[in-house]
Coordinates of C-alpha atoms in Angstrom, one line a residue:
Chain A
M14 CA 136.2 116.6 75.7
A15 CA 135.4 119.8 73.9
T16 CA 137.5 121.3 71.1
L17 CA 136.0 124.7 71.3
K18 CA 138.6 127.4 72.1
V19 CA 137.4 130.4 74.0
P20 CA 139.9 133.3 74.6
A21 CA 141.2 133.7 78.1
A22 CA 140.0 137.3 78.2
V23 CA 136.6 137.3 76.6
P24 CA 135.4 140.7 75.4
A25 CA 132.3 142.3 76.9
V26 CA 129.0 141.1 75.4
A27 CA 128.3 144.6 74.2
D28 CA 131.6 144.7 72.4
D29 CA 130.9 141.4 70.7
C30 CA 127.5 142.6 69.6
E31 CA 129.0 145.8 68.2
Q32 CA 131.6 143.9 66.3
L33 CA 129.0 141.5 64.9
R34 CA 126.8 144.4 63.8
K35 CA 129.8 145.9 62.0
A36 CA 130.5 142.6 60.3
F37 CA 127.0 142.7 58.8
E38 CA 127.0 146.4 57.8
G39 CA 127.8 147.7 54.4
W40 CA 128.0 145.9 51.1
G41 CA 129.8 142.8 52.0
T42 CA 130.0 140.7 55.2
N43 CA 133.0 140.2 57.3
E44 CA 132.8 136.5 57.6
E45 CA 136.2 136.2 59.3
L46 CA 135.0 138.5 62.1
I47 CA 131.9 136.4 62.6
I48 CA 133.9 133.3 62.8
S49 CA 136.5 134.8 65.1
I50 CA 133.7 135.9 67.5
L51 CA 131.0 133.2 67.4
G52 CA 133.5 130.4 66.7
H53 CA 135.1 131.1 70.0
R54 CA 132.2 131.5 72.4
D55 CA 130.6 128.9 74.5
A56 CA 126.8 128.3 74.7
A57 CA 126.2 130.7 77.6
Q58 CA 128.2 133.4 76.0
R59 CA 126.5 133.0 72.6
R60 CA 123.1 133.1 74.4
A61 CA 124.1 136.4 76.1
I62 CA 125.2 137.8 72.8
R63 CA 121.9 136.9 71.1
R64 CA 120.0 138.5 73.9
A65 CA 122.0 141.7 73.9
Y66 CA 122.0 141.9 70.1
A67 CA 118.2 141.7 70.0
E68 CA 117.9 144.4 72.7
T69 CA 120.4 146.7 71.2
Y70 CA 119.5 146.4 67.5
G71 CA 115.8 145.3 67.6
Q72 CA 116.6 142.3 65.4
E73 CA 117.5 138.7 66.1
L74 CA 121.1 137.9 65.5
L75 CA 120.2 134.8 63.6
R76 CA 118.0 136.9 61.4
S77 CA 120.9 139.1 60.5
I78 CA 122.9 136.0 59.8
T79 CA 120.3 134.5 57.4
D80 CA 120.0 137.9 55.6
E81 CA 123.7 138.2 55.1
I82 CA 125.2 134.8 54.4
S83 CA 124.1 131.7 52.7
G84 CA 124.8 128.1 51.9
D85 CA 126.7 125.6 54.1
F86 CA 128.4 128.4 56.0
E87 CA 125.0 129.9 56.9
R88 CA 123.6 126.6 58.1
A89 CA 126.7 125.9 60.2
V90 CA 126.8 129.4 61.8
I91 CA 123.1 129.2 62.6
L92 CA 123.3 125.7 64.1
W93 CA 126.4 126.6 66.0
T94 CA 124.9 129.8 67.4
L95 CA 121.7 128.1 68.7
D96 CA 121.5 126.7 72.2
P97 CA 122.2 122.9 72.3
A98 CA 118.6 122.1 73.0
E99 CA 117.3 124.4 70.3
R100 CA 119.9 123.0 67.8
D101 CA 118.8 119.5 68.5
A102 CA 115.1 120.5 68.1
V103 CA 115.8 122.1 64.7
L104 CA 117.7 119.0 63.6
A105 CA 115.0 116.7 64.9
N106 CA 112.3 118.7 63.2
E107 CA 114.2 118.5 59.9
A108 CA 114.7 114.8 60.3
A109 CA 111.1 114.2 61.2
R110 CA 109.6 116.2 58.4
K111 CA 111.9 114.8 55.8
W112 CA 112.0 111.4 57.4
Q113 CA 113.1 108.4 55.4
P114 CA 114.3 105.0 56.6
G115 CA 118.0 105.8 56.2
N116 CA 117.8 108.9 58.4
R117 CA 119.5 108.3 61.8
V118 CA 119.6 111.9 63.1
L119 CA 116.7 111.1 65.5
V120 CA 118.6 108.1 66.9
E121 CA 121.7 110.3 67.5
I122 CA 119.6 112.9 69.4
A123 CA 117.6 110.3 71.4
C124 CA 120.6 108.1 72.3
A125 CA 123.6 110.3 72.4
R126 CA 122.1 112.8 74.8
S127 CA 121.4 112.6 78.5
S128 CA 117.8 112.2 79.7
A129 CA 117.8 115.8 80.9
Q130 CA 119.2 117.0 77.6
L131 CA 116.6 115.0 75.6
F132 CA 113.8 116.5 77.7
A133 CA 115.3 120.0 77.1
V134 CA 115.1 119.3 73.4
R135 CA 111.4 118.3 73.7
Q136 CA 110.7 121.6 75.6
A137 CA 112.6 123.6 73.0
Y138 CA 110.7 121.8 70.3
H139 CA 107.4 122.9 71.8
D140 CA 108.5 126.5 71.9
R141 CA 109.8 126.6 68.4
F142 CA 107.4 124.4 66.4
K143 CA 104.2 124.4 68.4
H144 CA 104.0 120.7 68.3
S145 CA 105.5 117.9 70.4
L146 CA 108.5 116.1 69.0
E147 CA 106.8 112.8 69.3
E148 CA 103.7 114.0 67.5
D149 CA 105.8 115.0 64.4
V150 CA 108.0 111.8 64.5
A151 CA 104.9 109.6 64.8
A152 CA 103.2 111.5 62.0
H153 CA 106.1 111.0 59.5
A154 CA 107.8 107.8 60.4
T155 CA 106.1 104.6 59.4
G156 CA 105.9 101.0 60.3
D157 CA 108.6 99.4 62.4
F158 CA 110.6 102.7 62.4
R159 CA 107.7 104.5 64.1
K160 CA 107.4 101.7 66.6
L161 CA 111.1 102.2 67.5
L162 CA 111.6 106.0 67.1
V163 CA 108.6 107.3 69.0
P164 CA 109.5 105.5 72.3
L165 CA 113.1 106.4 71.6
V166 CA 112.5 110.1 71.6
T167 CA 109.9 110.1 74.4
A168 CA 112.1 108.1 76.8
Y169 CA 113.1 109.7 80.1
R170 CA 115.6 107.1 81.2
Y171 CA 116.7 106.6 84.7
E172 CA 120.3 107.9 84.9
G173 CA 121.5 106.0 87.9
Q174 CA 124.3 103.4 87.8
E175 CA 122.3 100.6 89.5
V176 CA 122.2 97.5 87.5
N177 CA 120.0 94.5 88.1
T178 CA 122.2 91.6 86.9
R179 CA 119.5 89.0 86.9
L180 CA 117.4 91.3 84.7
A181 CA 120.5 91.9 82.4
H182 CA 120.9 88.2 82.0
S183 CA 117.2 87.6 81.2
E184 CA 116.9 90.5 78.9
A185 CA 120.1 89.5 77.0
K186 CA 118.5 86.1 76.5
I187 CA 115.3 87.7 75.2
L188 CA 117.3 89.9 72.8
H189 CA 119.2 86.9 71.6
E190 CA 116.2 84.7 71.1
K191 CA 114.3 87.4 69.1
I192 CA 117.3 88.2 67.0
H193 CA 117.9 84.5 66.4
H194 CA 114.4 84.2 65.0
K195 CA 114.9 87.3 62.9
K196 CA 112.1 89.1 64.8
Y197 CA 114.0 92.4 64.8
S198 CA 111.0 94.6 65.4
D199 CA 109.6 92.5 68.2
D200 CA 107.9 94.4 71.0
E201 CA 110.4 93.0 73.5
I202 CA 113.4 94.3 71.6
I203 CA 111.8 97.7 71.4
R204 CA 110.8 97.7 75.0
I205 CA 114.3 96.8 76.2
L206 CA 116.1 99.3 74.0
T207 CA 113.7 102.2 74.5
T208 CA 113.0 102.0 78.2
R209 CA 116.0 100.6 80.1
S210 CA 118.6 102.9 81.7
K211 CA 121.9 103.2 79.9
A212 CA 123.8 101.5 82.7
Q213 CA 121.3 98.6 82.6
L214 CA 121.6 98.3 78.8
L215 CA 125.4 98.3 78.9
A216 CA 125.3 95.5 81.4
T217 CA 122.8 93.6 79.2
F218 CA 125.1 94.0 76.1
N219 CA 128.1 92.9 78.1
Y220 CA 126.3 89.9 79.3
Y221 CA 125.2 89.1 75.7
N222 CA 128.9 89.2 74.7
D223 CA 129.9 87.0 77.6
E224 CA 127.2 84.5 77.1
Y225 CA 127.2 84.2 73.3
G226 CA 130.8 84.9 72.5
H227 CA 130.3 88.0 70.4
R228 CA 128.8 91.4 70.5
I229 CA 125.1 91.9 69.9
N230 CA 125.7 94.1 66.8
K231 CA 127.4 91.2 65.1
D232 CA 124.1 89.3 65.2
L233 CA 122.3 92.4 63.8
K234 CA 124.5 92.5 60.7
G235 CA 122.3 91.4 57.9
D236 CA 121.4 92.7 54.6
P237 CA 123.3 96.0 54.3
K238 CA 120.2 97.5 52.7
D239 CA 118.0 96.6 55.7
E240 CA 117.7 100.1 57.2
F241 CA 115.8 98.9 60.2
L242 CA 118.8 96.7 61.2
Q243 CA 121.1 99.6 60.6
T244 CA 119.0 101.7 62.8
L245 CA 119.0 99.1 65.6
R246 CA 122.8 98.9 65.4
A247 CA 123.0 102.7 65.5
V248 CA 121.0 102.8 68.7
I249 CA 123.2 100.3 70.3
R250 CA 126.4 102.0 69.2
C251 CA 125.2 105.4 70.4
F252 CA 124.8 103.9 73.8
T253 CA 128.0 101.9 73.9
C254 CA 130.5 104.0 71.9
P255 CA 129.1 107.3 70.9
E256 CA 132.4 108.8 69.9
R257 CA 133.2 106.0 67.5
Y258 CA 129.7 106.1 66.1
L259 CA 130.0 109.8 65.4
E260 CA 133.5 109.3 64.0
K261 CA 131.9 107.0 61.4
V262 CA 129.3 109.6 60.6
A263 CA 132.1 112.1 60.0
R264 CA 134.1 109.6 58.1
Q265 CA 131.3 108.8 55.8
A266 CA 130.4 112.5 55.4
I267 CA 134.0 113.2 54.2
A268 CA 134.8 110.0 52.3
G269 CA 134.1 109.6 48.6
L270 CA 133.7 112.1 45.9
G271 CA 131.4 114.6 47.5
T272 CA 130.9 115.7 51.0
D273 CA 127.8 115.4 53.1
E274 CA 128.0 118.9 54.5
N275 CA 124.8 118.5 56.6
A276 CA 126.2 115.4 58.4
L277 CA 129.6 117.0 58.9
T278 CA 128.1 120.3 60.2
R279 CA 125.9 118.3 62.5
V280 CA 128.7 116.3 64.1
I281 CA 130.9 119.3 64.5
T282 CA 128.4 121.8 65.8
T283 CA 126.7 119.3 68.2
R284 CA 129.9 117.9 69.7
A285 CA 132.3 120.8 69.7
E286 CA 131.4 121.6 73.3
V287 CA 131.0 117.9 74.2
D288 CA 133.4 115.3 73.0
L289 CA 134.7 116.4 69.6
K290 CA 138.2 115.9 70.8
L291 CA 137.5 112.2 71.4
I292 CA 135.8 111.9 68.1
A293 CA 138.8 113.6 66.4
E294 CA 141.1 111.2 68.1
A295 CA 139.0 108.2 67.0
Y296 CA 139.1 109.7 63.5
Q297 CA 142.9 109.9 63.5
K298 CA 143.2 106.4 64.8
R299 CA 140.9 105.0 62.2
N300 CA 142.0 107.0 59.2
S301 CA 145.6 107.9 59.9
V302 CA 144.8 111.5 59.1
P303 CA 143.9 114.2 61.6
L304 CA 140.2 115.2 61.3
E305 CA 141.2 118.9 60.8
R306 CA 143.3 118.0 57.7
A307 CA 140.5 115.8 56.3
V308 CA 137.9 118.6 56.8
A309 CA 140.3 121.2 55.3
G310 CA 140.8 118.9 52.3
D311 CA 137.1 118.4 51.8
T312 CA 135.6 121.8 52.4
S313 CA 136.5 125.3 51.5
G314 CA 136.0 129.0 52.2
D315 CA 134.2 130.4 55.2
Y316 CA 132.5 127.1 55.9
E317 CA 135.9 125.4 56.2
R318 CA 137.2 128.2 58.4
L319 CA 134.3 127.9 60.8
L320 CA 134.6 124.1 61.1
L321 CA 138.3 124.3 61.7
A322 CA 137.7 127.0 64.4
L323 CA 135.2 124.7 66.1
L324 CA 137.7 121.9 65.9
G325 CA 140.0 124.1 67.9
Q326 CA 142.4 125.2 65.3
E327 CA 143.8 128.6 66.1
Chain B
M12 CA 68.2 98.0 118.4
T13 CA 68.0 101.2 120.3
E14 CA 68.8 104.6 118.8
E15 CA 72.0 104.8 120.7
V16 CA 73.3 101.4 119.7
Q17 CA 72.3 102.0 116.0
Q18 CA 74.2 105.3 116.1
L19 CA 77.3 103.7 117.5
T20 CA 77.1 100.8 115.0
R21 CA 77.0 103.3 112.2
A22 CA 79.9 105.2 113.7
F23 CA 81.9 101.9 113.6
S24 CA 81.0 101.8 109.9
G25 CA 78.7 98.9 110.6
L26 CA 75.9 100.2 108.4
G27 CA 78.1 100.8 105.4
G28 CA 79.6 104.1 104.3
L29 CA 83.1 105.4 104.4
G30 CA 85.3 106.2 107.3
V31 CA 84.3 106.2 111.0
D32 CA 82.4 108.7 113.1
E33 CA 85.0 109.6 115.6
S34 CA 83.0 112.1 117.6
T35 CA 80.1 109.7 118.1
M36 CA 82.5 107.1 119.3
V37 CA 84.1 109.4 121.8
S38 CA 80.7 110.6 123.2
A39 CA 79.7 107.0 123.7
L40 CA 82.8 106.6 126.0
S41 CA 81.5 109.2 128.4
R42 CA 77.8 108.3 128.0
W43 CA 78.3 104.7 128.8
R44 CA 81.0 105.1 131.4
K45 CA 80.5 102.7 134.2
Q46 CA 77.8 100.9 132.2
P47 CA 79.4 97.8 130.9
E48 CA 76.0 96.3 130.2
K49 CA 75.4 98.9 127.5
R50 CA 78.7 97.9 125.9
S51 CA 77.7 94.3 126.1
G52 CA 74.3 95.0 124.5
F53 CA 76.1 96.8 121.7
R54 CA 78.3 93.8 121.1
K55 CA 75.4 91.4 121.1
S56 CA 73.5 93.5 118.5
F57 CA 76.5 94.1 116.2
Q58 CA 76.6 90.8 114.3
G59 CA 79.2 91.8 111.8
F60 CA 81.8 92.9 114.3
F61 CA 81.2 90.4 117.0
R62 CA 80.0 86.8 117.2
S63 CA 79.1 84.8 120.2
H64 CA 81.8 82.5 121.6
G65 CA 80.5 80.7 124.6
E66 CA 80.1 83.3 127.3
M67 CA 82.0 86.0 125.4
D68 CA 81.3 87.9 122.2
R69 CA 84.5 87.8 120.3
C70 CA 85.6 90.1 117.4
E71 CA 85.5 88.9 113.8
E72 CA 88.9 89.0 112.3
D73 CA 87.6 90.2 108.9
Y74 CA 85.7 93.1 110.5
M75 CA 88.8 94.2 112.4
L76 CA 90.7 94.5 109.2
Y77 CA 87.8 96.3 107.6
L78 CA 87.7 98.6 110.6
A79 CA 91.4 99.3 110.3
S80 CA 91.0 100.4 106.7
E81 CA 88.0 102.6 107.6
F82 CA 89.8 104.3 110.4
A83 CA 92.8 104.8 108.0
R84 CA 90.8 106.5 105.3
F85 CA 91.2 109.9 107.0
K86 CA 94.9 109.3 107.7
N87 CA 95.5 108.2 104.1
L88 CA 93.7 111.3 102.8
M89 CA 95.7 113.6 105.0
V90 CA 99.1 112.1 104.0
L91 CA 98.2 112.1 100.4
W92 CA 97.1 115.7 100.7
A93 CA 100.3 116.8 102.4
M94 CA 102.6 115.1 99.8
H95 CA 104.2 116.9 96.9
P96 CA 102.0 116.3 93.8
W97 CA 104.9 114.7 92.0
E98 CA 105.6 112.2 94.7
R99 CA 101.9 111.6 95.0
D100 CA 101.5 110.7 91.4
A101 CA 104.7 108.7 91.4
R102 CA 103.5 106.6 94.4
L103 CA 100.0 106.2 92.8
A104 CA 101.6 104.8 89.7
H105 CA 104.0 102.6 91.7
H106 CA 101.0 101.0 93.6
V107 CA 99.5 100.1 90.2
L108 CA 102.6 98.4 89.0
H109 CA 103.7 96.7 92.2
Q110 CA 100.6 96.2 94.2
A111 CA 98.2 95.4 91.3
H112 CA 96.0 98.5 91.7
P113 CA 93.8 99.1 88.7
A114 CA 95.7 100.2 85.6
A115 CA 93.2 103.0 85.1
I116 CA 95.1 105.0 87.7
V117 CA 98.1 105.1 85.5
V118 CA 95.9 106.3 82.6
E119 CA 94.4 108.9 84.9
V120 CA 97.7 110.3 86.0
A121 CA 99.2 110.2 82.5
C122 CA 96.2 111.9 80.8
T123 CA 94.8 114.4 83.3
R124 CA 98.0 116.0 84.5
S125 CA 99.6 118.9 82.6
A126 CA 102.8 118.1 80.6
E127 CA 104.9 119.7 83.3
E128 CA 103.1 117.8 86.1
L129 CA 103.6 114.5 84.3
L130 CA 107.3 115.3 83.8
G131 CA 107.5 116.0 87.6
A132 CA 105.9 112.7 88.4
R133 CA 108.4 110.9 86.2
R134 CA 111.3 112.7 87.9
A135 CA 109.8 111.8 91.3
Y136 CA 109.4 108.2 90.2
Q137 CA 113.0 107.9 89.3
A138 CA 114.2 109.5 92.5
L139 CA 112.0 107.2 94.6
F140 CA 112.2 103.9 92.8
H141 CA 115.4 104.0 90.7
H142 CA 113.7 103.1 87.5
S143 CA 112.0 105.2 84.9
L144 CA 108.2 105.0 85.0
E145 CA 108.0 103.9 81.4
E146 CA 110.5 101.1 82.0
D147 CA 108.3 99.7 84.8
V148 CA 105.1 100.2 82.9
A149 CA 106.6 98.5 79.7
Y150 CA 107.8 95.6 81.8
R151 CA 104.6 95.0 83.8
A152 CA 102.3 95.4 80.8
R153 CA 104.5 93.6 78.3
D154 CA 102.0 90.9 77.4
K155 CA 98.9 93.1 77.6
P156 CA 97.2 94.5 74.4
Y157 CA 97.2 98.0 76.0
C158 CA 101.0 98.0 76.6
N159 CA 102.0 100.3 73.8
L160 CA 99.2 102.7 74.6
L161 CA 100.1 102.9 78.3
V162 CA 103.8 103.4 77.6
G163 CA 103.0 106.1 75.1
L164 CA 100.6 107.8 77.5
V165 CA 103.1 108.0 80.3
S166 CA 106.0 109.1 78.0
A167 CA 104.0 111.9 76.4
Y168 CA 105.1 115.6 76.7
R169 CA 102.2 117.1 74.9
Y170 CA 102.2 120.5 73.3
E171 CA 99.9 122.7 75.4
G172 CA 99.1 125.5 73.0
P173 CA 95.6 126.0 71.6
R174 CA 96.5 125.8 67.9
V175 CA 94.9 122.9 66.1
N176 CA 95.3 121.9 62.5
E177 CA 91.7 121.3 61.4
E178 CA 92.7 119.3 58.4
V179 CA 94.8 116.9 60.4
A180 CA 92.1 116.6 63.1
R181 CA 89.5 115.7 60.5
A182 CA 91.8 113.2 58.8
E183 CA 92.6 111.6 62.1
A184 CA 88.9 111.4 63.0
K185 CA 88.5 109.4 59.8
A186 CA 91.5 107.2 60.6
L187 CA 90.1 106.5 64.0
G188 CA 86.8 105.4 62.4
A189 CA 88.7 103.1 60.0
A190 CA 90.5 101.6 63.0
V191 CA 87.3 101.0 64.8
K192 CA 85.9 99.3 61.8
S193 CA 88.9 97.1 61.2
A194 CA 89.0 96.0 64.9
G195 CA 85.5 94.7 64.3
G196 CA 84.6 94.7 68.0
V197 CA 87.3 92.1 68.8
A198 CA 88.5 92.6 72.3
G199 CA 92.1 93.9 72.6
K200 CA 92.4 94.7 68.9
L201 CA 91.5 98.4 68.9
V202 CA 93.6 99.3 71.8
A203 CA 96.7 97.8 70.1
N204 CA 96.0 99.6 66.8
D205 CA 99.0 101.6 65.7
E206 CA 97.0 104.6 64.5
V207 CA 94.9 104.8 67.6
V208 CA 98.0 104.6 69.8
R209 CA 99.8 107.2 67.7
V210 CA 96.9 109.7 67.8
L211 CA 96.1 109.3 71.5
T212 CA 99.7 109.3 72.7
T213 CA 101.2 112.1 70.8
R214 CA 98.5 114.7 69.9
S215 CA 97.8 117.7 72.1
K216 CA 94.6 117.7 74.1
P217 CA 93.0 120.6 72.2
H218 CA 93.7 118.7 69.0
L219 CA 92.1 115.5 70.4
V220 CA 89.0 117.5 71.5
E221 CA 88.6 118.7 67.9
T222 CA 89.3 115.3 66.5
F223 CA 86.6 113.7 68.6
K224 CA 84.2 116.5 67.5
Y225 CA 84.9 115.6 63.9
Y226 CA 84.4 112.0 64.8
K227 CA 80.9 112.7 65.9
E228 CA 80.3 114.7 62.8
I229 CA 81.6 112.1 60.4
H230 CA 80.4 108.9 62.1
A231 CA 77.3 110.2 63.8
R232 CA 78.3 108.6 67.1
H233 CA 80.4 109.7 70.0
I234 CA 83.8 108.0 69.9
E235 CA 83.2 106.7 73.5
Q236 CA 80.3 104.6 72.1
D237 CA 82.6 102.8 69.7
L238 CA 85.2 102.0 72.4
N239 CA 83.1 99.9 74.7
K240 CA 85.2 96.7 74.4
D241 CA 88.3 98.4 75.7
E242 CA 88.2 99.9 79.1
T243 CA 91.7 101.3 78.9
L244 CA 90.8 103.2 75.7
L245 CA 87.6 104.6 77.1
E246 CA 89.5 105.8 80.2
A247 CA 92.2 107.4 78.0
V248 CA 89.7 109.1 75.7
L249 CA 87.7 110.5 78.6
C250 CA 90.7 111.6 80.6
L251 CA 92.2 113.4 77.7
A252 CA 89.1 115.1 76.3
A253 CA 86.6 115.3 79.2
P254 CA 88.4 114.8 82.5
A255 CA 85.7 116.5 84.6
K256 CA 83.2 114.0 83.3
Y257 CA 85.6 111.1 83.9
F258 CA 86.3 112.2 87.5
S259 CA 82.6 112.7 88.3
G260 CA 82.0 109.1 87.1
V261 CA 84.8 107.8 89.3
M262 CA 83.2 109.7 92.3
E263 CA 79.8 108.2 91.6
A264 CA 81.2 104.7 91.4
G265 CA 83.0 105.1 94.7
L266 CA 79.8 106.4 96.4
R267 CA 77.6 103.6 95.1
D268 CA 76.3 100.8 97.3
G269 CA 78.5 97.7 97.0
A270 CA 81.5 99.6 95.6
D271 CA 84.7 97.7 96.0
N272 CA 87.8 98.9 97.9
H273 CA 89.5 100.3 94.8
A274 CA 86.4 102.3 93.9
K275 CA 86.2 103.7 97.4
D276 CA 89.9 104.5 97.5
A277 CA 89.3 106.5 94.3
L278 CA 87.3 109.0 96.3
T279 CA 90.3 110.1 98.3
R280 CA 92.5 110.1 95.3
V281 CA 90.2 112.2 93.2
A282 CA 89.3 114.6 96.0
V283 CA 93.0 115.2 96.9
T284 CA 94.4 115.4 93.4
R285 CA 91.7 117.5 91.8
S286 CA 90.7 119.8 94.7
D287 CA 93.0 122.6 93.5
A288 CA 92.7 121.8 89.8
D289 CA 89.2 121.2 88.3
M290 CA 87.0 120.2 91.2
D291 CA 84.5 123.0 90.4
E292 CA 84.1 121.5 86.9
I293 CA 83.8 118.0 88.4
R294 CA 81.0 119.2 90.8
A295 CA 79.2 120.7 87.8
A296 CA 79.6 117.5 85.7
Y297 CA 78.3 115.4 88.6
Q298 CA 75.2 117.5 88.9
E299 CA 74.6 117.2 85.2
Q300 CA 75.3 113.5 84.9
F301 CA 73.6 112.3 88.1
G302 CA 71.1 115.1 88.9
A303 CA 72.4 115.6 92.5
K304 CA 75.0 117.6 94.3
L305 CA 78.3 115.8 94.8
E306 CA 78.6 117.1 98.3
D307 CA 75.1 115.7 99.2
A308 CA 76.1 112.3 98.0
V309 CA 79.4 112.5 100.0
A310 CA 77.6 113.7 103.1
A311 CA 75.1 110.8 102.9
K312 CA 77.8 108.2 102.5
A313 CA 80.8 109.2 104.6
H314 CA 81.4 109.5 108.3
G315 CA 83.3 111.6 110.7
H316 CA 86.6 113.4 109.9
Y317 CA 86.8 111.6 106.6
R318 CA 83.5 113.0 105.6
D319 CA 84.4 116.5 106.7
A320 CA 87.7 116.2 104.8
L321 CA 86.1 115.1 101.6
L322 CA 83.5 117.8 101.8
S323 CA 86.2 120.4 102.2
L324 CA 88.2 119.1 99.3
V325 CA 85.2 118.9 97.0
G326 CA 84.4 122.6 97.8
A327 CA 81.1 121.9 99.5
G328 CA 79.1 125.1 100.1
E329 CA 80.6 126.8 97.1
S330 CA 78.3 127.4 94.1

């Protein structure tokens, strides 16, 4: 469930463009105006604004933004304004180029999107970066991570609800056996996790729980420094409970002395039109504090105002 | 054997070749009307089709099956031709996985189709068979050394622009050479090599063409020469970088004497799937590789409607 709030009477696209242009003109920038417009338009509306702005003023809206504002606010506005597929492509490109074992952005994109959405990301990636997503991931990720991540991002999973229970049983057994022998990067584990449909995987994980008395992730808890195990657990959680997984990402971004603005921006901009409400509810439940209050406490200025707008605060 | 009988024997595919000669068969019906002794003489001389059984010459079961498949060649071609390309490719792949057709067909589909065509085939596969293509490939090939390569090939969505990073291509040509060396000619080792799989399953086709050029430059050999132990690798490399050459080879293999059923079926597959795409290039490659016209080879080997159909699809008569 989305948190984005769009006004009942949305101004004409031309008016929005004009207002945004005014916001950039002159010495300063009217950030509040930018937030009040872009922070309250859905993907289709933002796309229309970008198109009209470019036609009217001969310059890309996103270019005007990068010229005028900076820092975390700029990054958040840009990511927010992009189409969901483009946004994921940008995030994926960053994650691939600067890949290191603890990076789980690619897992999020590959596993917390539908098959069609993931393919749209791959198409947007071609257009924007003149490479295929898998090419870049394969070139930068190494070892077991590459073995896992490349099939993960190239999967085009069947989206039907049919489940083969016999297969779920046998593949749960296979997973259990490999995990028991600590063969975490075994071809079979990777095959099952990266090719089976989501419905089939959920059935497999359920059967695992039924048969062995605990959830599969419990058996994947090992050395907390083992990033590969963490990655496997992230994959499974993104399939089984994406809202709680993303709640944890948000929680870890906010907790502690500093703030991981990149992670916070990512969760909020990628989910504001999807299920940020559920994530916020999970956050409240887990931390006894509303997500909006935690964000307000941990961020400031225009960046904070944009995040709160996307969280649905008036 | 009289001329007449020999012609009819050939029409029934009794002297080899592909398909059946429908018009010769039909004209025999009117020519031999009310002359059962002619038919009887035909049966006596056609040893493969009939054998003596007391007073009667009975049909050989094997030949009847063979005949059914030769009659069906034209039908299969027409149905394959009429199908949507996506459904066609999905069904071809499914036959490989569930009816043990040669794995090369999956390599062919994955590597010679455009990125959008492959995506369409994957969509069609899901709609028809309620599984993803990569899921089924991964499951069927799970204990084969070429598993990762095959899954990677069918999952690819390659960039289709012409831009190539020369540095990277050169570096990858070196890496491929190193992989060849470390595999040391051991069967199944090179095809499972991570770097080989990475390069072949993710890079764009123009990039791969450049990479193979650098390979020749650096190692003084064509990469195909160093892949001889792994058929799947050879097919992948050819399909990705020189599809016309690959397809012309497939056609030649199907037209050879003693070609098996799969090789013969490939003629229909290649003719139908490439007729609108790169058939002109395939004809040219055939001429270059085998010193003869593809259409002449087809005309010599095939019969009847099937022959005419193949000739139309390969663009016979065009330059």
